[in-house]
mmCIF file of C-alpha atoms in Angstrom:
data_model
loop_
_atom_site.group_PDB
_atom_site.id
_atom_site.type_symbol
_atom_site.label_atom_id
_atom_site.label_comp_id
_atom_site.label_asym_id
_atom_site.label_seq_id
_atom_site.Cartn_x
_atom_site.Cartn_y
_atom_site.Cartn_z
ATOM 1 C CA ASP W 222 -119.820 160.179 318.572
ATOM 2 C CA THR W 223 -118.815 161.457 315.122
ATOM 3 C CA ALA W 224 -118.552 158.519 312.752
ATOM 4 C CA VAL W 225 -116.400 160.091 310.048
ATOM 5 C CA SER W 226 -114.620 163.316 310.834
ATOM 6 C CA GLN W 227 -112.576 165.611 308.620
ATOM 7 C CA THR W 228 -110.347 168.540 309.388
ATOM 8 C CA PRO W 229 -110.346 171.281 308.475
ATOM 9 C CA LYS W 230 -113.912 172.066 307.466
ATOM 10 C CA TYR W 231 -112.788 175.066 305.432
ATOM 11 C CA LEU W 232 -109.438 175.615 303.782
ATOM 12 C CA VAL W 233 -108.493 178.743 301.874
ATOM 13 C CA THR W 234 -105.056 178.852 300.348
ATOM 14 C CA GLN W 235 -103.079 180.281 297.477
ATOM 15 C CA MET W 236 -102.027 178.628 294.273
ATOM 16 C CA GLY W 237 -98.828 176.684 294.533
ATOM 17 C CA ASN W 238 -99.174 175.827 298.205
ATOM 18 C CA ASP W 239 -99.207 172.328 299.637
ATOM 19 C CA LYS W 240 -102.027 171.369 301.984
ATOM 20 C CA SER W 241 -103.417 168.332 303.749
ATOM 21 C CA ILE W 242 -106.888 167.245 304.770
ATOM 22 C CA LYS W 243 -107.233 164.721 307.546
ATOM 23 C CA CYS W 244 -109.911 162.072 307.906
ATOM 24 C CA GLU W 245 -110.683 159.675 310.700
ATOM 25 C CA GLN W 246 -113.453 157.134 311.156
ATOM 26 C CA ASN W 247 -114.399 155.425 314.406
ATOM 27 C CA LEU W 248 -116.733 152.875 312.868
ATOM 28 C CA GLY W 249 -114.186 150.096 312.608
ATOM 29 C CA HIS W 250 -114.631 150.080 308.836
ATOM 30 C CA ASP W 251 -112.068 148.507 306.543
ATOM 31 C CA THR W 252 -112.521 150.751 303.540
ATOM 32 C CA MET W 253 -112.069 154.501 303.253
ATOM 33 C CA TYR W 254 -112.519 156.860 300.340
ATOM 34 C CA TRP W 255 -111.937 160.339 299.105
ATOM 35 C CA TYR W 256 -114.560 161.950 296.909
ATOM 36 C CA LYS W 257 -114.447 165.307 295.176
ATOM 37 C CA GLN W 258 -117.600 167.352 294.666
ATOM 38 C CA ASP W 259 -117.252 170.121 292.126
ATOM 39 C CA SER W 260 -119.180 173.362 291.850
ATOM 40 C CA LYS W 261 -121.908 171.598 289.897
ATOM 41 C CA LYS W 262 -122.392 169.162 292.781
ATOM 42 C CA PHE W 263 -120.968 166.272 290.792
ATOM 43 C CA LEU W 264 -119.507 163.633 293.138
ATOM 44 C CA LYS W 265 -116.568 161.638 291.880
ATOM 45 C CA ILE W 266 -114.443 159.090 293.644
ATOM 46 C CA MET W 267 -110.744 159.844 293.834
ATOM 47 C CA PHE W 268 -109.250 157.082 295.949
ATOM 48 C CA SER W 269 -110.259 154.036 297.903
ATOM 49 C CA TYR W 270 -108.201 152.246 300.533
ATOM 50 C CA ASN W 271 -108.914 148.911 302.119
ATOM 51 C CA ASN W 272 -106.966 148.086 305.277
ATOM 52 C CA LYS W 273 -104.333 150.665 304.364
ATOM 53 C CA GLU W 274 -103.975 149.298 300.842
ATOM 54 C CA LEU W 275 -104.810 151.436 297.821
ATOM 55 C CA ILE W 276 -107.478 149.696 295.742
ATOM 56 C CA ILE W 277 -108.998 152.462 293.644
ATOM 57 C CA ASN W 278 -107.061 155.289 292.110
ATOM 58 C CA GLU W 279 -109.149 157.138 289.608
ATOM 59 C CA THR W 280 -107.697 159.583 287.132
ATOM 60 C CA VAL W 281 -106.415 162.112 289.596
ATOM 61 C CA PRO W 282 -103.314 164.298 289.147
ATOM 62 C CA ASN W 283 -100.336 162.902 290.996
ATOM 63 C CA ARG W 284 -100.266 166.131 292.981
ATOM 64 C CA PHE W 285 -102.894 164.356 295.083
ATOM 65 C CA SER W 286 -101.444 161.735 297.373
ATOM 66 C CA PRO W 287 -103.511 159.791 299.889
ATOM 67 C CA LYS W 288 -101.844 158.409 302.971
ATOM 68 C CA SER W 289 -103.307 155.826 305.299
ATOM 69 C CA PRO W 290 -101.272 155.396 308.479
ATOM 70 C CA ASP W 291 -103.825 152.916 309.799
ATOM 71 C CA LYS W 292 -107.223 151.704 308.727
ATOM 72 C CA ALA W 293 -109.003 154.384 310.749
ATOM 73 C CA HIS W 294 -107.267 157.254 308.974
ATOM 74 C CA LEU W 295 -106.999 158.360 305.376
ATOM 75 C CA ASN W 296 -105.375 161.710 304.819
ATOM 76 C CA LEU W 297 -105.225 163.606 301.548
ATOM 77 C CA HIS W 298 -102.171 165.634 300.690
ATOM 78 C CA ILE W 299 -102.248 168.030 297.780
ATOM 79 C CA ASN W 300 -99.102 169.551 296.292
ATOM 80 C CA SER W 301 -98.837 172.673 294.166
ATOM 81 C CA LEU W 302 -102.490 173.610 294.498
ATOM 82 C CA GLU W 303 -104.262 174.922 291.422
ATOM 83 C CA LEU W 304 -107.416 176.983 290.987
ATOM 84 C CA GLY W 305 -109.212 173.938 289.610
ATOM 85 C CA ASP W 306 -108.667 172.082 292.844
ATOM 86 C CA SER W 307 -111.277 174.266 294.498
ATOM 87 C CA ALA W 308 -114.079 171.924 295.520
ATOM 88 C CA VAL W 309 -115.588 170.139 298.466
ATOM 89 C CA TYR W 310 -113.708 166.998 299.420
ATOM 90 C CA PHE W 311 -115.563 164.266 301.235
ATOM 91 C CA CYS W 312 -113.986 161.457 303.131
ATOM 92 C CA ALA W 313 -116.102 158.329 303.526
ATOM 93 C CA SER W 314 -115.907 154.827 304.902
ATOM 94 C CA SER W 315 -117.651 151.501 304.570
ATOM 95 C CA PRO W 316 -117.116 147.962 305.788
ATOM 96 C CA ARG W 317 -115.833 145.810 302.962
ATOM 97 C CA ARG W 318 -117.581 142.563 302.168
ATOM 98 C CA VAL W 319 -120.654 143.460 304.140
ATOM 99 C CA SER W 320 -123.739 143.298 302.042
ATOM 100 C CA GLY W 321 -124.863 146.655 300.869
ATOM 101 C CA THR W 322 -123.807 148.701 303.846
ATOM 102 C CA PRO W 323 -123.832 152.307 302.739
ATOM 103 C CA VAL W 324 -120.896 154.547 302.603
ATOM 104 C CA HIS W 325 -120.767 156.901 305.579
ATOM 105 C CA PHE W 326 -119.603 160.366 304.687
ATOM 106 C CA GLY W 327 -117.675 162.932 306.619
ATOM 107 C CA PRO W 328 -118.935 166.516 306.746
ATOM 108 C CA GLY W 329 -116.744 167.637 303.862
ATOM 109 C CA THR W 330 -113.843 170.059 303.527
ATOM 110 C CA ARG W 331 -114.435 173.084 301.355
ATOM 111 C CA LEU W 332 -111.152 173.930 299.658
ATOM 112 C CA THR W 333 -110.795 177.315 298.005
ATOM 113 C CA VAL W 334 -107.666 178.049 296.029
ATOM 114 C CA THR W 335 -107.066 181.706 295.221
ATOM 115 C CA ALA M 470 -120.472 150.283 281.890
ATOM 116 C CA GLN M 471 -121.858 151.380 285.204
ATOM 117 C CA LYS M 472 -123.829 154.560 285.172
ATOM 118 C CA VAL M 473 -126.503 156.433 287.071
ATOM 119 C CA THR M 474 -128.684 159.019 285.381
ATOM 120 C CA GLN M 475 -130.759 161.592 287.179
ATOM 121 C CA ALA M 476 -132.346 163.452 284.317
ATOM 122 C CA GLN M 477 -134.026 166.075 286.498
ATOM 123 C CA THR M 478 -131.468 168.713 287.322
ATOM 124 C CA GLU M 479 -133.769 170.998 289.292
ATOM 125 C CA ILE M 480 -137.309 170.642 290.546
ATOM 126 C CA SER M 481 -139.465 173.182 292.351
ATOM 127 C CA VAL M 482 -142.681 172.291 294.094
ATOM 128 C CA VAL M 483 -145.029 174.092 296.416
ATOM 129 C CA GLU M 484 -145.181 172.841 299.956
ATOM 130 C CA LYS M 485 -147.499 169.854 300.496
ATOM 131 C CA GLU M 486 -147.229 168.741 296.894
ATOM 132 C CA ASP M 487 -145.915 165.281 296.117
ATOM 133 C CA VAL M 488 -142.736 165.023 294.090
ATOM 134 C CA THR M 489 -140.923 162.128 292.432
ATOM 135 C CA LEU M 490 -137.217 162.125 291.756
ATOM 136 C CA ASP M 491 -136.157 159.832 288.952
ATOM 137 C CA CYS M 492 -133.125 157.578 288.893
ATOM 138 C CA VAL M 493 -132.132 155.271 286.059
ATOM 139 C CA TYR M 494 -129.099 153.038 286.315
ATOM 140 C CA GLU M 495 -127.014 150.911 283.979
ATOM 141 C CA THR M 496 -125.066 147.818 284.879
ATOM 142 C CA ARG M 497 -124.500 144.326 283.554
ATOM 143 C CA ASP M 498 -123.850 142.940 287.005
ATOM 144 C CA THR M 499 -126.600 140.911 288.586
ATOM 145 C CA THR M 500 -125.627 141.843 292.130
ATOM 146 C CA TYR M 501 -125.610 145.496 292.960
ATOM 147 C CA TYR M 502 -126.958 148.017 295.414
ATOM 148 C CA LEU M 503 -128.887 151.210 294.944
ATOM 149 C CA PHE M 504 -128.823 154.145 297.289
ATOM 150 C CA TRP M 505 -130.326 157.562 297.794
ATOM 151 C CA TYR M 506 -128.531 160.319 299.643
ATOM 152 C CA LYS M 507 -129.709 163.774 300.637
ATOM 153 C CA GLN M 508 -127.441 166.799 300.671
ATOM 154 C CA PRO M 509 -129.137 169.724 302.425
ATOM 155 C CA PRO M 510 -127.850 173.289 302.051
ATOM 156 C CA SER M 511 -125.559 172.688 305.032
ATOM 157 C CA GLY M 512 -123.540 170.396 302.784
ATOM 158 C CA GLU M 513 -123.352 167.059 304.568
ATOM 159 C CA LEU M 514 -124.369 163.871 302.787
ATOM 160 C CA VAL M 515 -127.099 161.933 304.530
ATOM 161 C CA PHE M 516 -127.876 158.309 303.750
ATOM 162 C CA LEU M 517 -131.584 157.690 303.070
ATOM 163 C CA ILE M 518 -131.971 154.169 301.753
ATOM 164 C CA ARG M 519 -130.165 151.130 300.382
ATOM 165 C CA ARG M 520 -131.722 148.467 298.207
ATOM 166 C CA ASN M 521 -130.042 145.341 296.831
ATOM 167 C CA SER M 522 -130.713 144.020 293.356
ATOM 168 C CA PHE M 523 -132.608 140.981 294.589
ATOM 169 C CA ASP M 524 -135.123 142.934 296.581
ATOM 170 C CA GLU M 525 -137.663 144.684 294.419
ATOM 171 C CA GLN M 526 -140.063 145.410 297.208
ATOM 172 C CA ASN M 527 -141.025 149.012 297.395
ATOM 173 C CA GLU M 528 -140.326 150.757 300.644
ATOM 174 C CA ILE M 529 -142.068 153.470 302.554
ATOM 175 C CA SER M 530 -140.567 155.459 305.380
ATOM 176 C CA GLY M 531 -142.819 158.187 306.622
ATOM 177 C CA ARG M 532 -143.311 160.647 303.771
ATOM 178 C CA TYR M 533 -140.597 158.962 301.704
ATOM 179 C CA SER M 534 -141.161 156.037 299.383
ATOM 180 C CA TRP M 535 -139.012 154.272 296.835
ATOM 181 C CA ASN M 536 -140.034 152.359 293.739
ATOM 182 C CA PHE M 537 -137.458 149.879 292.465
ATOM 183 C CA GLN M 538 -138.174 148.362 289.053
ATOM 184 C CA LYS M 539 -135.517 146.152 287.532
ATOM 185 C CA SER M 540 -137.452 145.896 284.280
ATOM 186 C CA THR M 541 -136.858 149.573 283.633
ATOM 187 C CA SER M 542 -133.617 149.866 285.658
ATOM 188 C CA SER M 543 -135.155 152.568 287.748
ATOM 189 C CA PHE M 544 -135.116 153.427 291.419
ATOM 190 C CA ASN M 545 -137.391 156.407 291.869
ATOM 191 C CA PHE M 546 -137.902 158.360 295.045
ATOM 192 C CA THR M 547 -141.169 160.017 296.014
ATOM 193 C CA ILE M 548 -141.688 162.567 298.729
ATOM 194 C CA THR M 549 -145.291 162.914 299.795
ATOM 195 C CA ALA M 550 -146.627 166.187 301.184
ATOM 196 C CA SER M 551 -143.314 167.913 300.690
ATOM 197 C CA GLN M 552 -141.978 170.324 303.286
ATOM 198 C CA VAL M 553 -139.501 173.167 303.117
ATOM 199 C CA VAL M 554 -136.986 171.031 305.019
ATOM 200 C CA ASP M 555 -136.978 168.625 302.092
ATOM 201 C CA SER M 556 -135.196 171.250 300.004
ATOM 202 C CA ALA M 557 -131.847 169.675 299.164
ATOM 203 C CA VAL M 558 -129.880 167.982 296.443
ATOM 204 C CA TYR M 559 -130.702 164.305 296.203
ATOM 205 C CA PHE M 560 -128.245 161.795 294.813
ATOM 206 C CA CYS M 561 -128.944 158.332 293.552
ATOM 207 C CA ALA M 562 -126.003 155.925 293.620
ATOM 208 C CA LEU M 563 -125.102 152.468 292.363
ATOM 209 C CA GLY M 564 -122.767 150.302 294.406
ATOM 210 C CA PHE M 565 -120.970 146.973 294.202
ATOM 211 C CA LEU M 566 -119.139 144.732 296.642
ATOM 212 C CA ASP M 567 -116.270 144.080 294.283
ATOM 213 C CA THR M 568 -113.720 146.605 293.052
ATOM 214 C CA GLY M 569 -113.380 148.082 296.455
ATOM 215 C CA ASN M 570 -117.009 148.951 297.043
ATOM 216 C CA GLN M 571 -117.014 151.342 294.132
ATOM 217 C CA PHE M 572 -119.932 153.726 294.075
ATOM 218 C CA TYR M 573 -121.306 155.526 291.069
ATOM 219 C CA PHE M 574 -123.248 158.659 291.836
ATOM 220 C CA GLY M 575 -125.784 160.377 289.664
ATOM 221 C CA THR M 576 -125.410 164.078 289.074
ATOM 222 C CA GLY M 577 -128.059 164.913 291.634
ATOM 223 C CA THR M 578 -131.467 166.550 291.546
ATOM 224 C CA SER M 579 -131.862 169.858 293.307
ATOM 225 C CA LEU M 580 -135.266 170.037 294.954
ATOM 226 C CA THR M 581 -136.685 173.332 296.131
ATOM 227 C CA VAL M 582 -139.864 173.288 298.174
ATOM 228 C CA ILE M 583 -141.559 176.653 298.135
ATOM 229 C CA PRO M 584 -143.556 177.608 301.230
#
């Protein structure tokens, strides 16, 4: 029944490691996103994909690489993790070209880099 | 430029008081959407309401009500008879159909309802 799911929910790792966060949506939506929420609760978009095509790529270090194997999945791979990458990462989805339908969020992945 | 401002960083009220969370937005587009989301201490983001730019009707849903005023570019959210379960961070957001359904979030207002 989960609309947007993310794994893992918590991720603790050391600096310099490479890690991935997986996201899946079963809503049939065309567009998926990754958002980062920092310690001050500020939400900022990182990437947006529509039908597997990258359409938004905000100013994000190239250590972050999204991968969309199909339109139901948008995974986030992070290389050479840094302390500043510690945050909560939210995956989200929405149908494109449908008037005002809200973005549905996953439960978030809390990443802690030590 | 597109921007959402939530000037109230933190608000504390005593249970059963009414509270209004302010949201002011900036855009030159004529078609846009406004949203409110709730983020309780458990961390998930919960959709509360969507309003498009052509619909200025105020809306009431139980103890929640929203006041959309294009003249002042505001979309304020009022909780009537607040309850402890209303304690959360509330985000206002501005959305568009173009540019990949880009959303612009405000910085959030942390509401604490004291029993």
